[in-house]
C-alpha positions as a Python dict, from the first residue, in 0.01 Angstrom:
ca = {
    (1, 'M'): (0, 0, 0),
    (2, 'P'): (152, -274, -216),
    (3, 'F'): (-50, -587, -271),
    (4, 'I'): (117, -876, -87),
    (5, 'V'): (64, -1240, -177),
    (6, 'S'): (162, -1530, 45),
    (7, 'K'): (140, -1905, 14),
    (8, 'T'): (52, -1905, 385),
    (9, 'A'): (-174, -1617, 488),
    (10, 'T'): (-198, -1242, 518),
    (11, 'N'): (-372, -1026, 772),
    (12, 'R'): (-651, -784, 687),
    (13, 'R'): (-398, -513, 595),
    (14, 'N'): (-235, -743, 337),
    (15, 'E'): (79, -768, 550),
    (16, 'P'): (258, -1102, 589),
    (17, 'I'): (167, -1300, 897),
    (18, 'E'): (445, -1551, 851),
    (19, 'M'): (766, -1488, 662),
    (20, 'N'): (861, -1799, 469),
    (21, 'G'): (1062, -1642, 191),
    (22, 'D'): (809, -1660, -92),
    (23, 'H'): (596, -1348, -55),
    (24, 'V'): (534, -1144, -370),
    (25, 'Y'): (477, -772, -318),
    (26, 'R'): (302, -583, -598),
    (27, 'A'): (185, -235, -683),
    (28, 'S'): (48, -107, -1013),
    (29, 'T'): (-14, 234, -1161),
    (30, 'T'): (-103, 404, -1484),
    (31, 'A'): (77, 722, -1585),
    (32, 'P'): (-11, 979, -1851),
    (33, 'V'): (153, 1118, -2160),
    (34, 'N'): (224, 1489, -2150),
    (35, 'I'): (266, 1710, -2455),
    (36, 'A'): (479, 2018, -2403),
    (37, 'V'): (364, 2357, -2520),
    (38, 'I'): (696, 2505, -2408),
    (39, 'K'): (962, 2257, -2518),
    (40, 'Y'): (1249, 2105, -2324),
    (41, 'W'): (1553, 2082, -2552),
    (42, 'G'): (1910, 2070, -2425),
    (43, 'K'): (2087, 1954, -2108),
    (44, 'R'): (2313, 2161, -1885),
    (45, 'D'): (2413, 1842, -1704),
    (46, 'P'): (2358, 1519, -1901),
    (47, 'R'): (2440, 1293, -1605),
    (48, 'L'): (2173, 1446, -1381),
    (49, 'N'): (1940, 1521, -1674),
    (50, 'L'): (1927, 1891, -1592),
    (51, 'P'): (1771, 2108, -1864),
    (52, 'T'): (1903, 2423, -2024),
    (53, 'N'): (1556, 2578, -2007),
    (54, 'S'): (1228, 2539, -1824),
    (55, 'S'): (929, 2378, -1998),
    (56, 'L'): (553, 2347, -1962),
    (57, 'S'): (311, 2078, -2072),
    (58, 'V'): (-49, 1963, -2074),
    (59, 'T'): (-106, 1625, -1910),
    (60, 'L'): (-336, 1417, -2131),
    (61, 'S'): (-616, 1186, -2026),
    (62, 'Q'): (-519, 831, -1939),
    (63, 'S'): (-843, 707, -2088),
    (64, 'D'): (-670, 758, -2421),
    (65, 'L'): (-291, 755, -2364),
    (66, 'R'): (-118, 581, -2078),
    (67, 'T'): (157, 350, -1960),
    (68, 'H'): (44, 76, -1722),
    (69, 'T'): (319, -59, -1496),
    (70, 'T'): (331, -323, -1226),
    (71, 'A'): (628, -326, -989),
    (72, 'S'): (690, -635, -783),
    (73, 'C'): (960, -768, -557),
    (74, 'S'): (1016, -1085, -359),
    (75, 'P'): (1291, -1258, -165),
    (76, 'S'): (1222, -1554, -394),
    (77, 'Y'): (1317, -1361, -709),
    (78, 'S'): (1659, -1417, -858),
    (79, 'P'): (1865, -1112, -951),
    (80, 'P'): (1903, -900, -1156),
    (81, 'D'): (1607, -662, -1177),
    (82, 'T'): (1404, -721, -1493),
    (83, 'L'): (1165, -518, -1709),
    (84, 'L'): (922, -615, -1982),
    (85, 'L'): (773, -345, -2206),
    (86, 'N'): (481, -463, -2419),
    (87, 'A'): (596, -820, -2338),
    (88, 'Q'): (948, -756, -2471),
    (89, 'P'): (1256, -763, -2242),
    (90, 'Q'): (1415, -422, -2190),
    (91, 'P'): (1756, -344, -2039),
    (92, 'L'): (1774, -187, -1694),
    (93, 'S'): (2151, -161, -1687),
    (94, 'D'): (2163, 182, -1853),
    (95, 'A'): (2261, 480, -1640),
    (96, 'R'): (1918, 646, -1652),
    (97, 'S'): (1729, 341, -1530),
    (98, 'Q'): (1988, 267, -1265),
    (99, 'A'): (1972, 625, -1136),
    (100, 'C'): (1596, 588, -1079),
    (101, 'L'): (1620, 245, -917),
    (102, 'T'): (1909, 347, -694),
    (103, 'S'): (1728, 660, -574),
    (104, 'L'): (1406, 472, -500),
    (105, 'R'): (1589, 195, -315),
    (106, 'A'): (1772, 456, -107),
    (107, 'L'): (1443, 615, -5),
    (108, 'R'): (1298, 276, 92),
    (109, 'S'): (1615, 179, 276),
    (110, 'A'): (1587, 496, 485),
    (111, 'L'): (1235, 391, 588),
    (112, 'E'): (1355, 44, 680),
    (113, 'S'): (1639, 186, 887),
    (114, 'S'): (1397, 401, 1085),
    (115, 'D'): (1146, 116, 1134),
    (116, 'P'): (1303, -230, 1167),
    (117, 'S'): (959, -393, 1157),
    (118, 'L'): (929, -312, 785),
    (119, 'P'): (1015, -593, 541),
    (120, 'P'): (1347, -525, 363),
    (121, 'L'): (1193, -462, 21),
    (122, 'S'): (1489, -250, -86),
    (123, 'S'): (1708, -561, -83),
    (124, 'Y'): (1478, -773, -301),
    (125, 'P'): (1514, -798, -680),
    (126, 'L'): (1251, -610, -878),
    (127, 'R'): (1034, -760, -1148),
    (128, 'L'): (867, -491, -1360),
    (129, 'S'): (614, -518, -1642),
    (130, 'S'): (480, -226, -1848),
    (131, 'A'): (242, -183, -2139),
    (132, 'N'): (169, 123, -2354),
    (133, 'N'): (-158, 176, -2536),
    (134, 'F'): (16, 401, -2791),
    (135, 'P'): (318, 374, -3026),
    (136, 'T'): (654, 378, -2848),
    (137, 'A'): (929, 626, -2947),
    (138, 'A'): (728, 800, -3220),
    (139, 'G'): (706, 1151, -3079),
    (140, 'L'): (423, 1068, -2833),
    (141, 'A'): (624, 1109, -2511),
    (142, 'S'): (647, 736, -2448),
    (143, 'S'): (959, 761, -2233),
    (144, 'A'): (796, 1030, -2018),
    (145, 'A'): (492, 816, -1941),
    (146, 'G'): (711, 508, -1905),
    (147, 'F'): (949, 646, -1645),
    (148, 'A'): (668, 825, -1460),
    (149, 'A'): (479, 495, -1433),
    (150, 'L'): (792, 308, -1327),
    (151, 'V'): (879, 559, -1055),
    (152, 'R'): (523, 590, -925),
    (153, 'A'): (468, 211, -921),
    (154, 'I'): (792, 142, -732),
    (155, 'A'): (720, 431, -494),
    (156, 'D'): (383, 272, -418),
    (157, 'L'): (544, -71, -384),
    (158, 'Y'): (793, 75, -134),
    (159, 'Q'): (521, 283, 40),
    (160, 'L'): (729, 598, 2),
    (161, 'P'): (587, 918, 159),
    (162, 'Q'): (739, 1155, -97),
    (163, 'S'): (504, 1389, -286),
    (164, 'P'): (470, 1379, -667),
    (165, 'T'): (690, 1688, -690),
    (166, 'E'): (957, 1520, -476),
    (167, 'L'): (933, 1203, -686),
    (168, 'S'): (972, 1415, -999),
    (169, 'L'): (1338, 1458, -897),
    (170, 'V'): (1374, 1082, -938),
    (171, 'A'): (1174, 1050, -1260),
    (172, 'R'): (1372, 1335, -1417),
    (173, 'Q'): (1686, 1121, -1398),
    (174, 'G'): (1522, 861, -1621),
    (175, 'S'): (1357, 1092, -1874),
    (176, 'G'): (1348, 1467, -1831),
    (177, 'S'): (989, 1502, -1948),
    (178, 'A'): (883, 1220, -1713),
    (179, 'C'): (893, 1459, -1420),
    (180, 'R'): (596, 1645, -1569),
    (181, 'S'): (393, 1323, -1605),
    (182, 'L'): (386, 1280, -1227),
    (183, 'L'): (130, 1561, -1205),
    (184, 'G'): (-199, 1624, -1380),
    (185, 'G'): (-335, 1933, -1550),
    (186, 'Y'): (-88, 2202, -1659),
    (187, 'V'): (264, 2135, -1536),
    (188, 'A'): (596, 2320, -1546),
    (189, 'W'): (941, 2168, -1514),
    (190, 'D'): (1155, 2440, -1362),
    (191, 'Q'): (1508, 2453, -1496),
    (192, 'G'): (1663, 2523, -1158),
    (193, 'T'): (2005, 2669, -1092),
    (194, 'L'): (2162, 2441, -830),
    (195, 'L'): (2446, 2217, -944),
    (196, 'D'): (2299, 1912, -768),
    (197, 'G'): (1965, 1956, -947),
    (198, 'T'): (1751, 1957, -632),
    (199, 'D'): (1557, 2260, -759),
    (200, 'S'): (1500, 2118, -1108),
    (201, 'K'): (1159, 1958, -1059),
    (202, 'A'): (796, 1956, -1164),
    (203, 'R'): (557, 2226, -1049),
    (204, 'L'): (180, 2240, -1080),
    (205, 'V'): (79, 2547, -1281),
    (206, 'A'): (-293, 2467, -1269),
    (207, 'P'): (-493, 2150, -1201),
    (208, 'R'): (-713, 1991, -1464),
    (209, 'S'): (-1018, 2134, -1286),
    (210, 'H'): (-897, 2490, -1355),
    (211, 'W'): (-936, 2453, -1734),
    (212, 'P'): (-1101, 2117, -1806),
    (213, 'E'): (-1230, 2222, -2147),
    (214, 'M'): (-891, 2178, -2316),
    (215, 'R'): (-897, 1911, -2588),
    (216, 'A'): (-633, 1758, -2814),
    (217, 'L'): (-652, 1585, -3151),
    (218, 'I'): (-339, 1386, -3228),
    (219, 'L'): (-268, 1310, -3592),
    (220, 'V'): (-44, 1003, -3590),
    (221, 'V'): (172, 1043, -3897),
    (222, 'S'): (417, 768, -3816),
    (223, 'A'): (442, 498, -3550),
    (224, 'E'): (801, 426, -3645),
    (225, 'K'): (1090, 502, -3411),
    (226, 'K'): (1255, 838, -3461),
    (227, 'G'): (1562, 857, -3683),
    (228, 'V'): (1735, 1082, -3428),
    (229, 'S'): (1653, 1020, -3062),
    (230, 'S'): (1567, 1316, -2841),
    (231, 'T'): (1876, 1264, -2625),
    (232, 'T'): (2112, 1258, -2923),
    (233, 'G'): (1933, 1541, -3100),
    (234, 'M'): (1931, 1786, -2814),
    (235, 'Q'): (2298, 1737, -2731),
    (236, 'T'): (2393, 1794, -3095),
    (237, 'T'): (2182, 2112, -3093),
    (238, 'V'): (2354, 2239, -2779),
    (239, 'Q'): (2694, 2182, -2937),
    (240, 'T'): (2630, 2320, -3287),
    (241, 'S'): (2328, 2553, -3312),
    (242, 'P'): (2401, 2930, -3312),
    (243, 'M'): (2031, 2990, -3236),
    (244, 'F'): (2032, 2769, -2929),
    (245, 'Q'): (2161, 3015, -2668),
    (246, 'T'): (1914, 3283, -2769),
    (247, 'R'): (1631, 3033, -2745),
    (248, 'A'): (1738, 2902, -2403),
    (249, 'T'): (1815, 3238, -2241),
    (250, 'Q'): (1562, 3472, -2400),
    (251, 'V'): (1289, 3305, -2606),
    (252, 'V'): (1183, 3032, -2364),
    (253, 'P'): (1185, 3237, -2040),
    (254, 'R'): (958, 3493, -2204),
    (255, 'A'): (731, 3219, -2341),
    (256, 'M'): (707, 3056, -1997),
    (257, 'R'): (587, 3379, -1838),
    (258, 'E'): (337, 3442, -2115),
    (259, 'M'): (206, 3085, -2109),
    (260, 'E'): (151, 3077, -1734),
    (261, 'T'): (-45, 3402, -1765),
    (262, 'A'): (-254, 3257, -2050),
    (263, 'I'): (-335, 2942, -1851),
    (264, 'A'): (-422, 3139, -1537),
    (265, 'G'): (-662, 3353, -1742),
    (266, 'K'): (-791, 3059, -1952),
    (267, 'D'): (-702, 3270, -2255),
    (268, 'F'): (-707, 3025, -2546),
    (269, 'P'): (-601, 3267, -2824),
    (270, 'A'): (-291, 3358, -2623),
    (271, 'F'): (-230, 2992, -2534),
    (272, 'A'): (-257, 2898, -2901),
    (273, 'K'): (-27, 3172, -3031),
    (274, 'I'): (244, 3088, -2778),
    (275, 'T'): (209, 2714, -2845),
    (276, 'M'): (250, 2748, -3221),
    (277, 'R'): (529, 3004, -3198),
    (278, 'E'): (715, 2784, -2950),
    (279, 'S'): (679, 2473, -3167),
    (280, 'N'): (815, 2666, -3463),
    (281, 'S'): (1105, 2798, -3255),
    (282, 'F'): (1195, 2450, -3134),
    (283, 'H'): (1198, 2299, -3483),
    (284, 'A'): (1386, 2597, -3626),
    (285, 'T'): (1656, 2528, -3370),
    (286, 'C'): (1661, 2163, -3478),
    (287, 'L'): (1709, 2277, -3838),
    (288, 'D'): (1986, 2510, -3721),
    (289, 'T'): (2174, 2209, -3581),
    (290, 'D'): (2473, 2070, -3772),
    (291, 'P'): (2381, 1839, -3935),
    (292, 'P'): (2019, 1959, -3940),
    (293, 'I'): (1757, 1747, -3764),
    (294, 'F'): (1435, 1692, -3959),
    (295, 'Y'): (1158, 1574, -3727),
    (296, 'L'): (875, 1713, -3941),
    (297, 'N'): (780, 1581, -4284),
    (298, 'D'): (540, 1676, -4564),
    (299, 'V'): (241, 1539, -4371),
    (300, 'S'): (341, 1744, -4066),
    (301, 'R'): (354, 2057, -4278),
    (302, 'A'): (13, 1976, -4426),
    (303, 'A'): (-122, 1952, -4071),
    (304, 'I'): (13, 2303, -4000),
    (305, 'K'): (-161, 2430, -4312),
    (306, 'G'): (-475, 2251, -4196),
    (307, 'V'): (-475, 2430, -3861),
    (308, 'E'): (-420, 2761, -4038),
    (309, 'A'): (-719, 2685, -4264),
    (310, 'V'): (-938, 2602, -3964),
    (311, 'N'): (-850, 2932, -3796),
    (312, 'E'): (-905, 3128, -4116),
    (313, 'K'): (-1247, 2967, -4165),
    (314, 'A'): (-1342, 3037, -3802),
    (315, 'G'): (-1225, 3396, -3830),
    (316, 'R'): (-1036, 3358, -3501),
    (317, 'I'): (-780, 3134, -3335),
    (318, 'A'): (-973, 2817, -3255),
    (319, 'A'): (-687, 2567, -3290),
    (320, 'A'): (-315, 2543, -3218),
    (321, 'Y'): (-59, 2295, -3351),
    (322, 'T'): (249, 2166, -3177),
    (323, 'F'): (508, 1899, -3258),
    (324, 'D'): (748, 1725, -3023),
    (325, 'A'): (1055, 1544, -3156),
    (326, 'G'): (862, 1357, -3422),
    (327, 'P'): (620, 1411, -3713),
    (328, 'N'): (294, 1363, -3521),
    (329, 'C'): (79, 1673, -3490),
    (330, 'V'): (-103, 1761, -3168),
    (331, 'V'): (-389, 2004, -3226),
    (332, 'Y'): (-518, 2181, -2914),
    (333, 'Y'): (-868, 2333, -2904),
    (334, 'L'): (-1152, 2391, -2659),
    (335, 'E'): (-1454, 2165, -2623),
    (336, 'E'): (-1681, 2445, -2747),
    (337, 'D'): (-1491, 2437, -3079),
    (338, 'R'): (-1497, 2059, -3119),
    (339, 'D'): (-1690, 2057, -3446),
    (340, 'V'): (-1506, 2360, -3585),
    (341, 'V'): (-1163, 2202, -3530),
    (342, 'A'): (-1193, 1825, -3500),
    (343, 'G'): (-1484, 1833, -3744),
    (344, 'A'): (-1268, 1981, -4019),
    (345, 'F'): (-1017, 1698, -3982),
    (346, 'K'): (-1288, 1431, -3947),
    (347, 'T'): (-1431, 1532, -4284),
    (348, 'V'): (-1108, 1430, -4460),
    (349, 'L'): (-982, 1165, -4214),
    (350, 'G'): (-1310, 1004, -4113),
    (351, 'E'): (-1207, 664, -4246),
    (352, 'K'): (-898, 651, -4027),
    (353, 'E'): (-881, 458, -3700),
    (354, 'G'): (-971, 661, -3392),
    (355, 'W'): (-1313, 811, -3463),
    (356, 'M'): (-1524, 519, -3345),
    (357, 'G'): (-1507, 596, -2972),
    (358, 'E'): (-1756, 810, -2786),
    (359, 'Q'): (-1553, 1127, -2843),
    (360, 'G'): (-1503, 1060, -3213),
    (361, 'K'): (-1867, 976, -3283),
    (362, 'A'): (-1975, 1303, -3120),
    (363, 'V'): (-1773, 1512, -3366),
    (364, 'K'): (-1974, 1658, -3653),
    (365, 'G'): (-1789, 1705, -3980),
    (366, 'A'): (-1711, 2050, -4117),
    (367, 'E'): (-1717, 2044, -4495),
    (368, 'G'): (-1489, 2243, -4722),
    (369, 'V'): (-1233, 2362, -4468),
    (370, 'L'): (-944, 2137, -4571),
    (371, 'Q'): (-902, 2119, -4948),
    (372, 'G'): (-662, 2048, -5231),
    (373, 'K'): (-305, 1939, -5156),
    (374, 'V'): (-352, 1969, -4779),
    (375, 'M'): (-648, 1730, -4788),
    (376, 'E'): (-470, 1481, -5014),
    (377, 'T'): (-148, 1481, -4811),
    (378, 'L'): (-330, 1430, -4482),
    (379, 'R'): (-540, 1146, -4623),
    (380, 'D'): (-234, 971, -4760),
    (381, 'G'): (-6, 1033, -4461),
    (382, 'V'): (-209, 1015, -4139),
    (383, 'S'): (-243, 658, -4014),
    (384, 'R'): (-480, 717, -3720),
    (385, 'V'): (-613, 986, -3492),
    (386, 'I'): (-637, 1008, -3114),
    (387, 'L'): (-896, 1231, -2949),
    (388, 'T'): (-814, 1320, -2591),
    (389, 'S'): (-826, 1595, -2331),
    (390, 'V'): (-641, 1740, -2034),
    (391, 'G'): (-615, 1475, -1764),
    (392, 'E'): (-494, 1374, -1420),
    (393, 'G'): (-161, 1246, -1292),
    (394, 'P'): (-71, 881, -1217),
    (395, 'I'): (-346, 656, -1083),
    (396, 'S'): (-294, 349, -863),
    (397, 'V'): (-480, 47, -1000),
    (398, 'E'): (-552, -311, -892),
    (399, 'D'): (-508, -449, -1244),
    (400, 'H'): (-168, -618, -1212),
    (401, 'L'): (57, -723, -1500),
    (402, 'I'): (237, -967, -1271),
    (403, 'D'): (34, -1238, -1099),
    (404, 'E'): (33, -1362, -742),
    (405, 'K'): (310, -1611, -823),
    (406, 'G'): (537, -1343, -961),
    (407, 'E'): (475, -1446, -1322),
    (408, 'V'): (411, -1193, -1597),
    (409, 'V'): (48, -1188, -1713),
    (410, 'V'): (35, -1245, -2087),
}
C-alpha cells in the first residue's frame, strides 16, 4: 500500500480521512540489475520493444547493485510528471517512458472505475526520484534496473494487483531487459510470436533458492557511457549483419534450451560453457555489423585470458566470463570456488576499490595464476570490482527519496 501523508490526519490504514487537496501518496522500491547469459540483441518491433530472440539472465543481489525509486503523486503537484535520477532531472517525454506511464495509469484507472471509493491517483501528476549505487550506462544494465524500479514503484503506489510477470509487459516497453529485473533468480524473457507482444514477457526459470551458490565478480573497466547505445547498436546489427539471422533463429534457441537444462541440473560446467560461447557469439555479431561495433577493449580481452588461466590452473571449468554491451567483465563462479576464481583476481587487483566489504575480505588470494601481460593490463585498466551473487526481485522499502511534503530528499 502506498504511504499517504496528510496535513490533517490519516486512519490506521494510512488512508485519508479528510480530502483537502494536499495529500502526498508515496511508494518506494529497490530493483536489481540482471546480467544476461543468453543475450537480447535485436528488435522485431521497435515500438513495442519486441525482441528478435529470447534471452535469459541471472538476477543479482540488491545488496550490491540496485536502483532505488520512490514514486509519488498528489493533487497538489503541478504537471508535468517529473523524474530525478541521482539528483539530476531526466526527461519523461520519450516514447519508452510514456508507454510505461500510460500503461500503468490505464491499469489504475480501471481499478478506480470499478471502485469509485478509490482516490483518483491516475489523474494526479507523478513525482519520481531514483538513485543507482552503480555507474549508469556503462554496460551494467542500468536501464533494466531503472525501468523495473520505476514500474514496480508506481505499481505499488497505484496498488495494482498484477503479478511481476504481468508487469513485465509494461517494463519491457521501457527497456527490454527490464522485464527480467522484475523477477529474482534465473529469469527468461520469452520472445513471443504475437504481433501485439502480449506473449513477450518474463518467465521464472528457477528461483534464487534453487541454485543460491552462484556468485559473480564484476570487473569495472569503465564507468563512462557507451559510445554506441544498446538501442542504436542492435538496430544497426539487425539491418547490416549477415550473421544476425543465423544467431537469432538457430544459435540462441539452441542455447536457451541448453541453458535451461544446465540451470535445472545445477550443472556449472555446462552453464559456464554456454555463457562464454553466447557472449562470444553476441560480440562477434556486433563486429559483423556495418560499421562494426566495438564494445570490448584490451582490458576486456585480458579479463577473458584471465578466466582461461583460472580454468587451466584449476584443471576444470571453475569460472565463466560474459560481457553485455560494454567493456565490463562479469565472471560467474560457485561459492565453493571463491578462492580459486575471485582469489586469482584479488591477487592482482587487491588494491582496487571493492574488496573491503565482507565478501571481499573473505576471499583468499591465489598466487601465480594471472601473470605477465594479462596481469599488467588488468591492473592498469580495471577501476574497481564488485562482488555479488544471485538475488531476489524488487523489494518494497520504507526509505523514501521524496519526503512527506512532496520534496525530493537530498
